Amino acid sequence: DTEVTQTPKHLVMGMTNKKSLKCEQHMGHRAMYWYKQKAKKPPELMFVYSYEKLSINESVPSRFSPECPNSSLLNLHLHALQPEDSALYLCASSQGFSYSHGYTFGSGTRLTVV
Amino acid sequence: GENVEQHPSTLSVQEGDSAVIKCTYSDSASNYFPWYKQELGKGPQLIIDIRSNVGEKKDQRIAVTLNKTAKHFSLHITETQPEDSAVYFCAATTDSGGYQKVTFGTGTKLQVIP
């Protein structure tokens, strides 16, 4: 299995809703990442988990809450989002060191906040 | 921190012609340089990569070159086909405490005209 699976593919939520994005990989990768991508822009790093511990939080607002239940799963919990949070949310995984391979990205969740 | 510049931002070529995308980086600690292709509505996909101890790498119609002294690296696509149309991101990577720290370029939208 060489894929990163993200669900759901599309999500529309109101500003008072609570929802979660899910990401799963079975490649044995010990680093997992959440990225946010706006149209015509490169991916922007949000969070990094290394060996199931949060290593980086790029000053992301608390309405985004990451969780890594085990080495294969990564969640992003969403609460009280704003319309400007509408974007493509990408999950990626990798080995801890680049000597093996770069990132494997999922197909993303297209999030619309109304 | 690392800064990656990418040019051009858009590129149109006739089918069968070659396409070249250029990137520069600033941090001499970067040691791994992947290239990602992102098709509409999908996550980025790693298409080729090069390590800092290698000057050139080729995979069928795609090649990447690295000039470590000048901190330049480039993607070359020969005999372009319509399915090469996508956004391409270069990236510079450093290894950091069990994960890969990646800085993306700003992206190049390649259009191959049949």
Coordinates of C-alpha atoms in Angstrom, one line a residue:
Chain A
D1 CA 0.0 0.0 0.0
T2 CA 1.6 3.2 -1.2
E3 CA -1.2 5.6 -0.6
V4 CA -2.4 8.3 1.8
T5 CA -6.2 8.2 2.1
Q6 CA -8.1 11.3 3.1
T7 CA -11.8 11.5 4.0
P8 CA -14.1 13.1 3.2
K9 CA -13.2 14.4 -0.2
H10 CA -15.5 17.3 0.1
L11 CA -17.0 19.0 3.2
V12 CA -19.3 22.0 3.6
M13 CA -19.8 23.2 7.1
G14 CA -21.3 26.2 8.9
M15 CA -19.4 28.4 11.2
T16 CA -20.9 26.8 14.3
N17 CA -20.3 23.2 13.2
K18 CA -17.8 20.7 14.5
K19 CA -16.3 18.4 11.9
S20 CA -13.2 16.2 11.5
L21 CA -10.9 15.4 8.7
K22 CA -9.3 12.0 8.6
C23 CA -6.0 10.7 7.1
E24 CA -4.7 7.2 7.0
Q25 CA -1.5 5.6 5.7
H26 CA -0.1 2.1 5.9
M27 CA 3.4 2.6 4.6
G28 CA 5.1 2.6 8.0
H29 CA 5.9 6.3 7.8
R30 CA 6.5 7.9 11.2
A31 CA 6.1 11.5 10.1
M32 CA 2.7 12.9 9.2
Y33 CA 1.7 16.4 8.1
W34 CA -1.3 18.7 7.7
Y35 CA -1.1 21.3 5.0
K36 CA -3.6 24.0 3.9
Q37 CA -3.6 25.0 0.2
K38 CA -5.4 28.0 -1.3
A39 CA -6.0 28.3 -5.0
K40 CA -2.9 29.0 -7.1
K41 CA -0.6 28.8 -4.0
P42 CA 1.8 26.2 -2.7
P43 CA 0.8 24.0 0.3
E44 CA 1.2 25.8 3.6
L45 CA 2.4 23.8 6.6
M46 CA 0.1 23.6 9.6
F47 CA 1.2 20.7 11.8
V48 CA 3.8 18.0 11.9
Y49 CA 3.7 14.8 13.9
S50 CA 6.8 12.7 14.3
Y51 CA 6.5 9.3 16.0
E52 CA 2.9 10.3 17.1
K53 CA 4.1 13.4 18.9
L54 CA 3.3 16.9 17.8
S55 CA 6.6 18.4 16.6
I56 CA 5.4 21.6 14.8
N57 CA 2.4 23.8 15.1
E58 CA 2.9 26.7 12.7
S59 CA 0.9 29.2 14.8
V60 CA -2.4 27.7 13.6
P61 CA -5.6 29.1 15.3
S62 CA -7.0 26.9 18.0
R63 CA -10.2 26.3 15.9
F64 CA -8.0 23.7 14.2
S65 CA -7.0 20.8 16.5
P66 CA -4.8 17.9 15.3
E67 CA -4.8 14.4 16.8
C68 CA -2.6 11.4 16.0
P69 CA -4.3 8.4 17.6
N70 CA -1.7 5.9 16.3
S71 CA 1.2 5.7 13.8
S72 CA -1.2 5.2 10.8
L73 CA -3.9 7.8 11.6
L74 CA -4.1 11.5 11.7
N75 CA -7.1 13.6 12.4
L76 CA -7.9 17.3 12.1
H77 CA -10.8 18.5 14.3
L78 CA -12.5 21.7 13.1
H79 CA -14.7 24.0 15.2
A80 CA -16.0 27.5 14.7
L81 CA -14.3 28.0 11.4
Q82 CA -14.4 31.2 9.4
P83 CA -15.1 31.6 5.6
E84 CA -11.4 32.4 5.0
D85 CA -10.6 28.8 6.2
S86 CA -12.1 27.5 3.0
A87 CA -9.3 25.7 1.2
L88 CA -7.9 22.3 0.2
Y89 CA -6.6 20.5 3.2
L90 CA -3.8 18.0 2.4
C91 CA -2.4 15.3 4.5
A92 CA 1.1 13.9 3.8
S93 CA 3.4 11.3 5.3
S94 CA 7.1 10.5 5.0
Q95 CA 9.9 8.6 6.5
G96 CA 11.7 10.7 9.1
F97 CA 14.7 11.3 6.9
S98 CA 14.8 12.3 3.2
Y99 CA 17.4 9.7 2.2
S100 CA 14.6 7.3 1.4
H101 CA 11.8 9.3 -0.3
G102 CA 9.9 12.6 -0.1
Y103 CA 6.3 13.1 0.9
T104 CA 3.4 11.1 -0.2
F105 CA 0.3 13.3 -0.3
G106 CA -3.3 12.4 -0.1
S107 CA -5.9 13.7 -2.5
G108 CA -7.1 16.3 0.0
T109 CA -10.3 17.4 1.5
R110 CA -12.0 20.4 -0.2
L111 CA -13.5 22.4 2.7
T112 CA -16.0 25.1 2.2
V113 CA -17.1 27.2 5.2
V114 CA -20.4 28.9 4.8
Chain B
G1 CA 14.9 30.1 7.2
E2 CA 14.9 28.5 3.7
N3 CA 13.6 30.5 0.7
V4 CA 12.8 28.9 -2.6
E5 CA 12.2 30.9 -5.7
Q6 CA 10.6 29.3 -8.8
H7 CA 10.3 30.6 -12.4
P8 CA 8.4 30.9 -14.6
S9 CA 5.0 31.1 -12.9
T10 CA 3.2 30.1 -16.1
L11 CA 4.6 28.2 -19.1
S12 CA 2.8 27.3 -22.4
V13 CA 4.5 25.0 -24.9
Q14 CA 3.5 23.1 -28.0
E15 CA 3.0 19.4 -27.7
G16 CA 6.4 17.7 -28.4
D17 CA 8.5 20.7 -27.3
S18 CA 10.6 20.8 -24.2
A19 CA 9.7 22.6 -20.9
V20 CA 12.2 23.9 -18.3
I21 CA 11.3 25.1 -14.8
K22 CA 14.0 26.7 -12.6
C23 CA 14.4 27.1 -8.9
T24 CA 16.9 28.6 -6.5
Y25 CA 17.2 28.0 -2.8
S26 CA 19.0 29.9 0.0
D27 CA 19.9 27.4 2.8
S28 CA 23.0 25.4 2.2
A29 CA 21.8 22.8 4.7
S30 CA 19.1 21.7 2.3
N31 CA 20.0 18.2 1.0
Y32 CA 17.1 16.8 -0.9
F33 CA 15.1 18.4 -3.8
P34 CA 11.9 16.8 -4.9
W35 CA 9.6 17.9 -7.6
Y36 CA 5.8 17.6 -7.3
K37 CA 3.1 17.6 -10.0
Q38 CA -0.4 18.7 -9.0
E39 CA -3.3 18.0 -11.3
L40 CA -6.6 19.9 -10.8
G41 CA -8.5 18.6 -7.8
K42 CA -5.7 16.3 -6.7
G43 CA -2.9 16.3 -4.2
P44 CA 0.7 16.9 -5.3
Q45 CA 2.5 13.8 -6.5
L46 CA 6.3 13.3 -6.3
I47 CA 7.6 12.8 -9.9
I48 CA 11.4 13.0 -9.5
D49 CA 13.9 14.0 -6.9
I50 CA 17.6 14.6 -6.5
R51 CA 20.0 14.6 -3.6
S52 CA 22.7 17.1 -2.9
N53 CA 25.5 14.7 -3.7
V54 CA 24.1 14.1 -7.3
G55 CA 24.3 16.6 -10.2
E56 CA 21.7 15.1 -12.6
K57 CA 19.0 12.5 -12.6
K58 CA 16.8 11.3 -15.4
D59 CA 13.6 9.2 -15.6
Q60 CA 12.3 8.7 -19.1
R61 CA 11.1 12.2 -20.4
I62 CA 11.8 13.9 -17.1
A63 CA 15.2 15.1 -15.8
V64 CA 16.4 17.2 -12.9
T65 CA 19.8 19.0 -12.5
L66 CA 21.3 20.5 -9.4
N67 CA 24.1 23.0 -9.1
K68 CA 24.9 22.9 -5.4
T69 CA 27.5 25.7 -5.6
A70 CA 25.0 28.1 -7.2
K71 CA 22.0 26.8 -5.3
H72 CA 20.1 26.2 -8.5
F73 CA 18.0 23.2 -9.6
S74 CA 15.9 22.7 -12.6
L75 CA 13.2 20.4 -14.1
H76 CA 13.4 19.4 -17.7
I77 CA 10.5 17.7 -19.5
T78 CA 11.1 16.6 -23.1
E79 CA 8.6 15.6 -25.8
T80 CA 5.8 17.2 -23.8
Q81 CA 2.3 15.7 -23.9
P82 CA -1.1 17.1 -23.0
E83 CA -1.2 15.0 -19.9
D84 CA 1.9 16.9 -18.6
S85 CA -0.4 19.9 -18.2
A86 CA -0.5 20.6 -14.4
V87 CA 1.1 22.8 -11.7
Y88 CA 4.6 21.8 -10.8
F89 CA 6.2 22.7 -7.4
C90 CA 9.9 22.4 -6.6
A91 CA 11.0 22.0 -3.0
A92 CA 14.1 22.1 -0.8
T93 CA 14.2 19.8 2.1
T94 CA 16.3 19.5 5.3
D95 CA 16.1 16.7 7.9
S96 CA 14.9 17.9 11.2
G97 CA 14.4 15.7 14.3
G98 CA 12.5 12.8 12.8
Y99 CA 10.6 14.6 10.0
Q100 CA 11.4 16.4 6.7
K101 CA 11.2 20.1 6.7
V102 CA 10.1 21.1 3.3
T103 CA 10.0 24.6 1.7
F104 CA 8.0 24.7 -1.5
G105 CA 8.5 27.0 -4.5
T106 CA 5.6 29.2 -5.7
G107 CA 4.6 26.8 -8.5
T108 CA 4.6 26.8 -12.3
K109 CA 1.4 26.2 -14.2
L110 CA 2.4 24.3 -17.4
Q111 CA 0.1 24.2 -20.3
V112 CA 0.8 21.8 -23.2
I113 CA -1.0 22.8 -26.3
P114 CA -2.0 19.9 -28.6

